[in-house]
Amino acid sequence: MKLVYSNENHFLVNNAKNLIDAQGISTFIKNEFAQGAVGEISAFDAWPELWVTNDEDFEQAIEILKSSQNSDKGEDWICQSCSEENDPSFEVCWNCQSGNT
């Protein structure tokens, strides 16, 4: 077993787990519920950690995480209905809920 990723944010750790699991790599989260112990242990020691079960999958898991962080951001788009500028991650205008066409 090898540590692949750790972060104080449970959402980010679970997202990383989902990305790696989707590629057929077995993972588990350690310290998932340890944040209640902060004060008795260091805050850093309570961060959730993502581990791969098989050492052979470590390099592939790291590559999956790197490629997810290096994806092309895209460009902002202007809504044709209300002329509001939207982030490329939005498929629907945040202002008027019209689709990006």
mmCIF file of C-alpha atoms in Angstrom:
data_model
loop_
_atom_site.group_PDB
_atom_site.id
_atom_site.type_symbol
_atom_site.label_atom_id
_atom_site.label_comp_id
_atom_site.label_asym_id
_atom_site.label_seq_id
_atom_site.Cartn_x
_atom_site.Cartn_y
_atom_site.Cartn_z
ATOM 1 C CA MET A 1 0.000 0.000 0.000
ATOM 2 C CA LYS A 2 1.210 3.480 -0.892
ATOM 3 C CA LEU A 3 -0.033 6.958 -0.074
ATOM 4 C CA VAL A 4 -1.214 8.732 -3.223
ATOM 5 C CA TYR A 5 -2.871 11.922 -1.994
ATOM 6 C CA SER A 6 -3.745 13.801 1.187
ATOM 7 C CA ASN A 7 -5.657 17.019 1.785
ATOM 8 C CA GLU A 8 -7.575 18.622 4.630
ATOM 9 C CA ASN A 9 -10.656 18.775 2.374
ATOM 10 C CA HIS A 10 -12.647 15.516 2.370
ATOM 11 C CA PHE A 11 -14.309 16.461 -0.919
ATOM 12 C CA LEU A 12 -10.968 16.703 -2.743
ATOM 13 C CA VAL A 13 -9.753 13.380 -1.357
ATOM 14 C CA ASN A 14 -13.011 11.662 -2.312
ATOM 15 C CA ASN A 15 -12.853 13.213 -5.774
ATOM 16 C CA ALA A 16 -9.315 11.880 -6.247
ATOM 17 C CA LYS A 17 -10.522 8.460 -5.067
ATOM 18 C CA ASN A 18 -13.356 8.494 -7.608
ATOM 19 C CA LEU A 19 -11.001 9.431 -10.454
ATOM 20 C CA ILE A 20 -8.600 6.602 -9.628
ATOM 21 C CA ASP A 21 -11.318 4.020 -8.872
ATOM 22 C CA ALA A 22 -12.913 4.775 -12.261
ATOM 23 C CA GLN A 23 -9.734 3.430 -13.873
ATOM 24 C CA GLY A 24 -10.053 0.111 -12.046
ATOM 25 C CA ILE A 25 -7.448 0.801 -9.371
ATOM 26 C CA SER A 26 -8.314 -0.290 -5.834
ATOM 27 C CA THR A 27 -8.013 2.513 -3.253
ATOM 28 C CA PHE A 28 -9.085 3.301 0.281
ATOM 29 C CA ILE A 29 -9.215 6.390 2.496
ATOM 30 C CA LYS A 30 -7.342 6.392 5.793
ATOM 31 C CA ASN A 31 -8.156 8.915 8.572
ATOM 32 C CA GLU A 32 -11.577 9.507 7.037
ATOM 33 C CA PHE A 33 -13.113 10.299 10.425
ATOM 34 C CA ALA A 34 -10.029 11.468 12.329
ATOM 35 C CA GLN A 35 -10.726 15.204 12.263
ATOM 36 C CA GLY A 36 -12.692 14.873 15.488
ATOM 37 C CA ALA A 37 -9.418 14.026 17.198
ATOM 38 C CA VAL A 38 -7.763 17.360 16.333
ATOM 39 C CA GLY A 39 -6.397 18.758 19.556
ATOM 40 C CA GLU A 40 -5.389 15.331 20.768
ATOM 41 C CA ILE A 41 -3.352 14.802 17.587
ATOM 42 C CA SER A 42 -1.831 17.226 15.092
ATOM 43 C CA ALA A 43 -4.245 18.677 12.506
ATOM 44 C CA PHE A 44 -1.975 17.365 9.742
ATOM 45 C CA ASP A 45 -2.143 13.854 11.187
ATOM 46 C CA ALA A 46 -5.945 14.015 10.962
ATOM 47 C CA TRP A 47 -6.076 14.808 7.242
ATOM 48 C CA PRO A 48 -7.764 12.106 5.156
ATOM 49 C CA GLU A 49 -5.281 10.123 3.064
ATOM 50 C CA LEU A 50 -5.880 8.252 -0.181
ATOM 51 C CA TRP A 51 -3.927 5.016 -0.521
ATOM 52 C CA VAL A 52 -3.645 2.505 -3.382
ATOM 53 C CA THR A 53 -4.019 -1.113 -2.311
ATOM 54 C CA ASN A 54 -1.422 -2.497 -4.744
ATOM 55 C CA ASP A 55 2.010 -0.864 -4.937
ATOM 56 C CA GLU A 56 2.108 -1.664 -8.680
ATOM 57 C CA ASP A 57 -0.747 0.809 -9.262
ATOM 58 C CA PHE A 58 0.994 3.742 -7.567
ATOM 59 C CA GLU A 59 2.575 5.340 -10.665
ATOM 60 C CA GLN A 60 -0.624 5.039 -12.698
ATOM 61 C CA ALA A 61 -2.650 6.593 -9.861
ATOM 62 C CA ILE A 62 -0.237 9.536 -9.664
ATOM 63 C CA GLU A 63 -0.511 10.043 -13.436
ATOM 64 C CA ILE A 64 -4.318 10.033 -13.229
ATOM 65 C CA LEU A 65 -4.221 12.780 -10.601
ATOM 66 C CA LYS A 66 -1.645 14.825 -12.542
ATOM 67 C CA SER A 67 -3.643 14.634 -15.763
ATOM 68 C CA SER A 68 -6.833 15.688 -13.960
ATOM 69 C CA GLN A 69 -5.075 18.805 -12.664
ATOM 70 C CA ASN A 70 -3.441 19.689 -15.987
ATOM 71 C CA SER A 71 -6.575 19.591 -18.121
ATOM 72 C CA ASP A 72 -7.136 22.568 -20.413
ATOM 73 C CA LYS A 73 -9.242 25.135 -18.604
ATOM 74 C CA GLY A 74 -11.003 26.376 -21.715
ATOM 75 C CA GLU A 75 -12.293 29.876 -22.273
ATOM 76 C CA ASP A 76 -14.975 31.962 -20.644
ATOM 77 C CA TRP A 77 -18.170 32.181 -22.670
ATOM 78 C CA ILE A 78 -20.783 34.903 -23.072
ATOM 79 C CA CYS A 79 -24.440 33.952 -22.640
ATOM 80 C CA GLN A 80 -26.428 34.692 -25.801
ATOM 81 C CA SER A 81 -29.575 35.362 -23.767
ATOM 82 C CA CYS A 82 -28.352 37.838 -21.134
ATOM 83 C CA SER A 83 -24.753 38.673 -22.243
ATOM 84 C CA GLU A 84 -23.334 37.519 -18.886
ATOM 85 C CA GLU A 85 -19.762 36.168 -18.840
ATOM 86 C CA ASN A 86 -19.511 32.568 -17.551
ATOM 87 C CA ASP A 87 -16.640 30.356 -16.471
ATOM 88 C CA PRO A 88 -15.891 27.481 -18.886
ATOM 89 C CA SER A 89 -16.867 24.971 -16.188
ATOM 90 C CA PHE A 90 -20.483 26.185 -16.443
ATOM 91 C CA GLU A 91 -22.674 24.482 -19.041
ATOM 92 C CA VAL A 92 -25.598 26.718 -18.077
ATOM 93 C CA CYS A 93 -25.483 30.468 -17.499
ATOM 94 C CA TRP A 94 -25.303 31.229 -13.797
ATOM 95 C CA ASN A 95 -27.413 34.345 -14.288
ATOM 96 C CA CYS A 96 -30.351 33.235 -16.483
ATOM 97 C CA GLN A 97 -29.910 29.423 -16.688
ATOM 98 C CA SER A 98 -29.702 29.404 -20.496
ATOM 99 C CA GLY A 99 -27.467 26.748 -22.049
ATOM 100 C CA ASN A 100 -24.045 27.346 -23.584
ATOM 101 C CA THR A 101 -24.708 27.062 -27.334
#
